[in-house]
PDB file of C-alpha atoms in Angstrom:
ATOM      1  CA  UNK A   1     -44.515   7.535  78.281  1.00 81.00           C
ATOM      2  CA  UNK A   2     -44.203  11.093  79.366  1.00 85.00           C
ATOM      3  CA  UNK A   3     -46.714  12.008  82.414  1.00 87.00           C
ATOM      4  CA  UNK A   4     -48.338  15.574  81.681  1.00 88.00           C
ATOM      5  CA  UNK A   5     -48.349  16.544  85.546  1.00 88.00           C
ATOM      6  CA  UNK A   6     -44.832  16.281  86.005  1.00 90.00           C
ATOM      7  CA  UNK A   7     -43.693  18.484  83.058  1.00 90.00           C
ATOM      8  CA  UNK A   8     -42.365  22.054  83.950  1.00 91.00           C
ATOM      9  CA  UNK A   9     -45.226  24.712  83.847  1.00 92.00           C
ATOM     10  CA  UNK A  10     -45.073  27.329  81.312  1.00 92.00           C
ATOM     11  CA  UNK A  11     -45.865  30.583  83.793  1.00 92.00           C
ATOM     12  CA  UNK A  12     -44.983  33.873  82.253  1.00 91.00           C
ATOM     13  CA  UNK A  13     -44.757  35.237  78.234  1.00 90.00           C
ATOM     14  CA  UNK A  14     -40.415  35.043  78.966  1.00 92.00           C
ATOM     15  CA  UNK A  15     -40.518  31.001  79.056  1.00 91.00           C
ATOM     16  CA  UNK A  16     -43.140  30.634  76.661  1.00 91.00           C
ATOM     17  CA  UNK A  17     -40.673  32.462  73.481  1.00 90.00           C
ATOM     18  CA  UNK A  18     -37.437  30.848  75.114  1.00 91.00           C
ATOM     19  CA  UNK A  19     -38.903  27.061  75.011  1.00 91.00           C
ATOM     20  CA  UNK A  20     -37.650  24.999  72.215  1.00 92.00           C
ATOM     21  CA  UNK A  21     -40.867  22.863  72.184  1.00 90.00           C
ATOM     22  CA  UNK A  22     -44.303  23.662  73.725  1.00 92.00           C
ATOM     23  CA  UNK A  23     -47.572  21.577  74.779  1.00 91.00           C
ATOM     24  CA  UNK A  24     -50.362  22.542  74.587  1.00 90.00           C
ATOM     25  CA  UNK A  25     -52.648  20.460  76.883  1.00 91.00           C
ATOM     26  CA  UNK A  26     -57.028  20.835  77.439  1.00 90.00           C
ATOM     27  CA  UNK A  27     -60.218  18.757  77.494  1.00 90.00           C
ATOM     28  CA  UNK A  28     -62.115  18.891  74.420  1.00 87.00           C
ATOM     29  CA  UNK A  29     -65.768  18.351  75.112  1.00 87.00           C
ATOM     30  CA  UNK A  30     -67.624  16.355  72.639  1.00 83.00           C
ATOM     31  CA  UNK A  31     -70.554  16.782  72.571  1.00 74.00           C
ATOM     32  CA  UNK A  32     -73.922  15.957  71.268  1.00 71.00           C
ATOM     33  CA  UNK A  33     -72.824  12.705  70.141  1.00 73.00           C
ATOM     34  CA  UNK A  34     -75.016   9.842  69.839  1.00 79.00           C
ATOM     35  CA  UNK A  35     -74.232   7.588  72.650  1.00 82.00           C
ATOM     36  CA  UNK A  36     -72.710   4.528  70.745  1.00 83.00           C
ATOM     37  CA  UNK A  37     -70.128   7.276  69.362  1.00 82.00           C
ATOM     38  CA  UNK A  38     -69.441   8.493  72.189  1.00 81.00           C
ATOM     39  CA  UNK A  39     -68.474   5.149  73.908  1.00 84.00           C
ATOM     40  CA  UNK A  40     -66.760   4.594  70.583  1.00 84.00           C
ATOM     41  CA  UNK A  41     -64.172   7.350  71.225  1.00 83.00           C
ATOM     42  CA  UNK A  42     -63.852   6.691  74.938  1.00 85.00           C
ATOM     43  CA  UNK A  43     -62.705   3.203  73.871  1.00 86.00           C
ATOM     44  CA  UNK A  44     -60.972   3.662  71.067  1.00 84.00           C
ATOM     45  CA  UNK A  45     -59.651   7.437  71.426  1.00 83.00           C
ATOM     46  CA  UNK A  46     -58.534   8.254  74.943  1.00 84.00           C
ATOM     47  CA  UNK A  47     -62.040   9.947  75.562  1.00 86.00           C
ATOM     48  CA  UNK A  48     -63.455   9.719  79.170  1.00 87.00           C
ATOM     49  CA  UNK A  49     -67.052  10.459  81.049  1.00 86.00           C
ATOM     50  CA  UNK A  50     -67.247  13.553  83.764  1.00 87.00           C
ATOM     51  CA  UNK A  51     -70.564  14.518  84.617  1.00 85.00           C
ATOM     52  CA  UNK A  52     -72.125  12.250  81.939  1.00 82.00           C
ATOM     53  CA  UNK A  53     -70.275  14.393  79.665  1.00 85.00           C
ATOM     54  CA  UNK A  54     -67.796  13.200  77.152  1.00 86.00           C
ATOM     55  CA  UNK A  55     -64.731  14.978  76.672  1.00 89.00           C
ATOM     56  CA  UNK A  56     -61.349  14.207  74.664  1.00 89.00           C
ATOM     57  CA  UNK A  57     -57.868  15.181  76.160  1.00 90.00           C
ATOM     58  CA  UNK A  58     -56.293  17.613  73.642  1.00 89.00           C
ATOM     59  CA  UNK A  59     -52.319  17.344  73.519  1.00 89.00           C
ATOM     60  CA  UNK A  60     -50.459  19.548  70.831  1.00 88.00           C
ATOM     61  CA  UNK A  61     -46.575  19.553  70.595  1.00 88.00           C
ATOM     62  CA  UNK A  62     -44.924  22.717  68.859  1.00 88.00           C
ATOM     63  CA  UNK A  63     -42.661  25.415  68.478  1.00 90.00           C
ATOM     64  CA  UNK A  64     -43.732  28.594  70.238  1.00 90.00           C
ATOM     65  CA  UNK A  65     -44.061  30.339  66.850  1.00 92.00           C
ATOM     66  CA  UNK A  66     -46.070  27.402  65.083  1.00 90.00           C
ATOM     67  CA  UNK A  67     -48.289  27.949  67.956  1.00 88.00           C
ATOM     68  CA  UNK A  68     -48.777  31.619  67.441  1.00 88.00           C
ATOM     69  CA  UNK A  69     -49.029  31.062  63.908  1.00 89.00           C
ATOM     70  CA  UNK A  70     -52.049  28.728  64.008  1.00 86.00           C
ATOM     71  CA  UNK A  71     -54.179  30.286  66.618  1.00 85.00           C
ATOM     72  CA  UNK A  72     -57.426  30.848  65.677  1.00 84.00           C
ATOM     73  CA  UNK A  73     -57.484  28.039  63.042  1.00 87.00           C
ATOM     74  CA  UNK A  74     -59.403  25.135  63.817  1.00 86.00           C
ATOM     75  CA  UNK A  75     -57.673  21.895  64.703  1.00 85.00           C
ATOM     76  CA  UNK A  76     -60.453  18.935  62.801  1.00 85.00           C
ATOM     77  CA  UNK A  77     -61.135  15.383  64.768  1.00 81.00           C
ATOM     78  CA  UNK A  78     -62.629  13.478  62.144  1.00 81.00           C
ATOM     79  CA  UNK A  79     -63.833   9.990  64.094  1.00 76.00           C
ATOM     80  CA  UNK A  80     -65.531   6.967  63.009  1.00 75.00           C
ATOM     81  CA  UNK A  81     -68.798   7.017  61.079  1.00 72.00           C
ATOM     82  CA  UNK A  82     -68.655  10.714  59.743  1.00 73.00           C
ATOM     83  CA  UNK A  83     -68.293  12.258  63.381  1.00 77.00           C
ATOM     84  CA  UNK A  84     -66.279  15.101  63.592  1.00 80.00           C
ATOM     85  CA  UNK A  85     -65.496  17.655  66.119  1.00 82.00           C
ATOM     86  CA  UNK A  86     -63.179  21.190  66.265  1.00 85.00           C
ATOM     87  CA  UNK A  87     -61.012  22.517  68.968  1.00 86.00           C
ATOM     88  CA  UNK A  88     -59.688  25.911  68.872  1.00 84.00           C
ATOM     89  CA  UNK A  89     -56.675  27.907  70.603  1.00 84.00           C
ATOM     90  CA  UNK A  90     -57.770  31.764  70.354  1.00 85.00           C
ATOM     91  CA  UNK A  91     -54.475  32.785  70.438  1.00 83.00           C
ATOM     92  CA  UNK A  92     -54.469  34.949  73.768  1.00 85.00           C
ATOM     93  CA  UNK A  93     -51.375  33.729  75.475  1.00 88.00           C
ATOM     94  CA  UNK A  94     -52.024  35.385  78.461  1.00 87.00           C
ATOM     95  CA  UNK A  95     -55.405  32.839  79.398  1.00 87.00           C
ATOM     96  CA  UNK A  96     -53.474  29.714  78.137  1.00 88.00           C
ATOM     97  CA  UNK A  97     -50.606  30.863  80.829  1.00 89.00           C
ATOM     98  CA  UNK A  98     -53.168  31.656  83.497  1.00 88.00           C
ATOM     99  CA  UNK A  99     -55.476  28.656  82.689  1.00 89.00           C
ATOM    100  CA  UNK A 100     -52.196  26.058  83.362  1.00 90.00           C
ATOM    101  CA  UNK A 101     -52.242  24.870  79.488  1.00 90.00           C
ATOM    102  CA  UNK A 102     -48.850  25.385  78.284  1.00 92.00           C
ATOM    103  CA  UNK A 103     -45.619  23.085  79.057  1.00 93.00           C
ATOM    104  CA  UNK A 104     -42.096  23.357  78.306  1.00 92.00           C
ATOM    105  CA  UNK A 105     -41.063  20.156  76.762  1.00 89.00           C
ATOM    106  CA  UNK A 106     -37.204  21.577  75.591  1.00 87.00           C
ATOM    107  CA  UNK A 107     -36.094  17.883  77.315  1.00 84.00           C
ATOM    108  CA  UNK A 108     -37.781  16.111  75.061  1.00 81.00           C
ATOM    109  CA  UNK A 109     -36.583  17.333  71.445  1.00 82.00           C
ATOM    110  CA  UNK A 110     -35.095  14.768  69.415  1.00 74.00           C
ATOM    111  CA  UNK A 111     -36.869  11.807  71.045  1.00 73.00           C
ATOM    112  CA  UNK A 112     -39.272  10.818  67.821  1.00 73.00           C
ATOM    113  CA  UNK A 113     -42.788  10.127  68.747  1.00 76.00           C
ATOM    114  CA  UNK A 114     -44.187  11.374  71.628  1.00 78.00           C
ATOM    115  CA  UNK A 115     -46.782   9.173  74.130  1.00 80.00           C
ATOM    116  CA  UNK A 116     -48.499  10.732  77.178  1.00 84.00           C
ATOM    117  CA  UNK A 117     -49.630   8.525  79.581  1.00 85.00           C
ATOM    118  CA  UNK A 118     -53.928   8.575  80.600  1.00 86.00           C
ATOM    119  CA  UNK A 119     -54.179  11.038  83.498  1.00 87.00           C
ATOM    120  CA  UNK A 120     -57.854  11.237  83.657  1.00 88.00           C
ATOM    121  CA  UNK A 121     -58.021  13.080  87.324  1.00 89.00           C
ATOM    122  CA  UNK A 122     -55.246  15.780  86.326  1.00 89.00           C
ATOM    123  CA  UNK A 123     -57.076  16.933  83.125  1.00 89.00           C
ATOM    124  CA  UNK A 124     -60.279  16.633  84.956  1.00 89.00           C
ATOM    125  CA  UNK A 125     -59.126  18.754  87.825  1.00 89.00           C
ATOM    126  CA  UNK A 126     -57.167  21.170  86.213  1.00 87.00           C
ATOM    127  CA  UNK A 127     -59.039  21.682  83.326  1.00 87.00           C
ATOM    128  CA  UNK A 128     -63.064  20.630  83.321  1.00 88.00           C
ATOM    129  CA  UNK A 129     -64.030  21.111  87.008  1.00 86.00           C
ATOM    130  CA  UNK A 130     -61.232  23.527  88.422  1.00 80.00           C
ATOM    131  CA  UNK A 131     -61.482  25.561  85.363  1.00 79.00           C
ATOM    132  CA  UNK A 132     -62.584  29.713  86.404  1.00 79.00           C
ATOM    133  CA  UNK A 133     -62.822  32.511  84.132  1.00 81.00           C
ATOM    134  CA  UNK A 134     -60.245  34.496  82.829  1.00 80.00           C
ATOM    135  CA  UNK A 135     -60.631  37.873  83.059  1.00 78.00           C
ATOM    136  CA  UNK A 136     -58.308  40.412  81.153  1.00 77.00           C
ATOM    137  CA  UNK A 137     -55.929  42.560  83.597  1.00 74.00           C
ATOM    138  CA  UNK A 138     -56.436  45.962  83.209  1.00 75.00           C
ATOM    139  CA  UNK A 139     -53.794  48.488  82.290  1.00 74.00           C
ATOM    140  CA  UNK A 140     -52.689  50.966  84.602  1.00 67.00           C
ATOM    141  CA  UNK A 141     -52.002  54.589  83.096  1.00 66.00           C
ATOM    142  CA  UNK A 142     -51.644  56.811  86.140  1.00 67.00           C
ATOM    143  CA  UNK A 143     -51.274  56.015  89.957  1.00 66.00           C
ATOM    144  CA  UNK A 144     -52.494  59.645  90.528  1.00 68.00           C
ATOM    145  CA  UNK A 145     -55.674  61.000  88.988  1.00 66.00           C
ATOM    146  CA  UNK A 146     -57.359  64.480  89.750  1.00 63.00           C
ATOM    147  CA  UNK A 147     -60.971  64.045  89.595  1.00 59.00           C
ATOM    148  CA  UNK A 148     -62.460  66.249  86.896  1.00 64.00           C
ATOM    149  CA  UNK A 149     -65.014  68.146  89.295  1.00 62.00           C
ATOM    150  CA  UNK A 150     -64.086  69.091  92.637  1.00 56.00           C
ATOM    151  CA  UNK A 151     -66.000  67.345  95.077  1.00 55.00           C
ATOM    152  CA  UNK A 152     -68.666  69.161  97.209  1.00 55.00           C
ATOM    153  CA  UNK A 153     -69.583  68.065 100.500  1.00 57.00           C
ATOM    154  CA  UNK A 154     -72.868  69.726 101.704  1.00 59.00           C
ATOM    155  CA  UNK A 155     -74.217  71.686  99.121  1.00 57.00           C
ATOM    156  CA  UNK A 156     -77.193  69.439  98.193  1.00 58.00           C
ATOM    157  CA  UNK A 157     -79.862  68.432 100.939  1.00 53.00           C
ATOM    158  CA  UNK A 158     -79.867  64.802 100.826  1.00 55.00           C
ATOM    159  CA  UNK A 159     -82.664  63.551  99.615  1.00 60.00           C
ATOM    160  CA  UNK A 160     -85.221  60.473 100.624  1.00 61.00           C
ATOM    161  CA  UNK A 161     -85.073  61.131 104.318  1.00 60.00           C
ATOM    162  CA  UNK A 162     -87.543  62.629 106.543  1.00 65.00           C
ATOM    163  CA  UNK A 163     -87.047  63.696 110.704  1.00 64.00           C
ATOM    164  CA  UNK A 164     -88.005  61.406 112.679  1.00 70.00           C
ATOM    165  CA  UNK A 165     -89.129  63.649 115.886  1.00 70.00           C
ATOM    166  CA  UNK A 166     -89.091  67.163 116.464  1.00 62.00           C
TER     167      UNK A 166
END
């Protein structure tokens, strides 16, 4: 049994391409189950209850190209009774980096199966309650611009104000 936590961090583009073997680890939420479905697949599939919400822990094993390959290609759950459920991986490597969801697991290759052990409060933490937005860096072109219009200090009355004594 292989606990998620301890498993080297993926933190830059460099050791994502030179891993042998990648997860990919997040909290799929599931939804607007019924509720007897729901406590089906928290007893029978891993699933757990934050905030009266249901989610799923989501663990994929790869190569870094297989990973590339399928992004944007939905990844079916099919449960019990005709229940089904989709996760997605958008491809943008840069948000799975900064969002903590990729691991190197080159130690592991060759072991067969793979088993992860139930961290409930790590994927909770890291990935339902501590999760924040990503937000795209922007691209710098020039460290010096020249505004297009010189600016003009004093050559328009400002307006809006009025003396207050005379």
């Amino acid at each position: 049994m292989i606990r998620i936590s301890t498993l080297p961090l993926i933190e830059n583009p460099e050791q994502f391409n030179a891993a042998k073997l990648i997860l990919l680890v997040d909290a799929l939420l599931v939804g607007d189950a019924p509720r007897n479905m729901r406590e089906h697949i928290k007893n029978n599939y891993g699933g757990f209850i934050y905030e009266k919400k249901t989610y799923i822990p989501i663990t994929l094993t790869g190569t870094p190209e297989s990973l590339i390959a399928n992004a944007g290609k939905p990844i079916h759950f099919k449960f019990d009774h005709g229940f089904e459920n989709h996760y997605h991986f958008d491809g943008n490597l840069g948000a799975a980096i900064w969002h903590k969801k990729l691991y190197d697991m080159s130690a592991s290759i060759g072991a067969g199966s793979v088993s992860f052990e139930r961290e409930e409060a790590f994927i909770i933490e890291r990935y339902i309650s501590g999760y924040r937005q990503y937000i795209e860096p922007q691209e710098i072109t020039s460290l010096l611009t020249f505004p297009k219009q010189p600016a003009s200090i004093g050559t328009r009355p400002m307006l809006g104000l009025k003396p207050v004594r005379k």
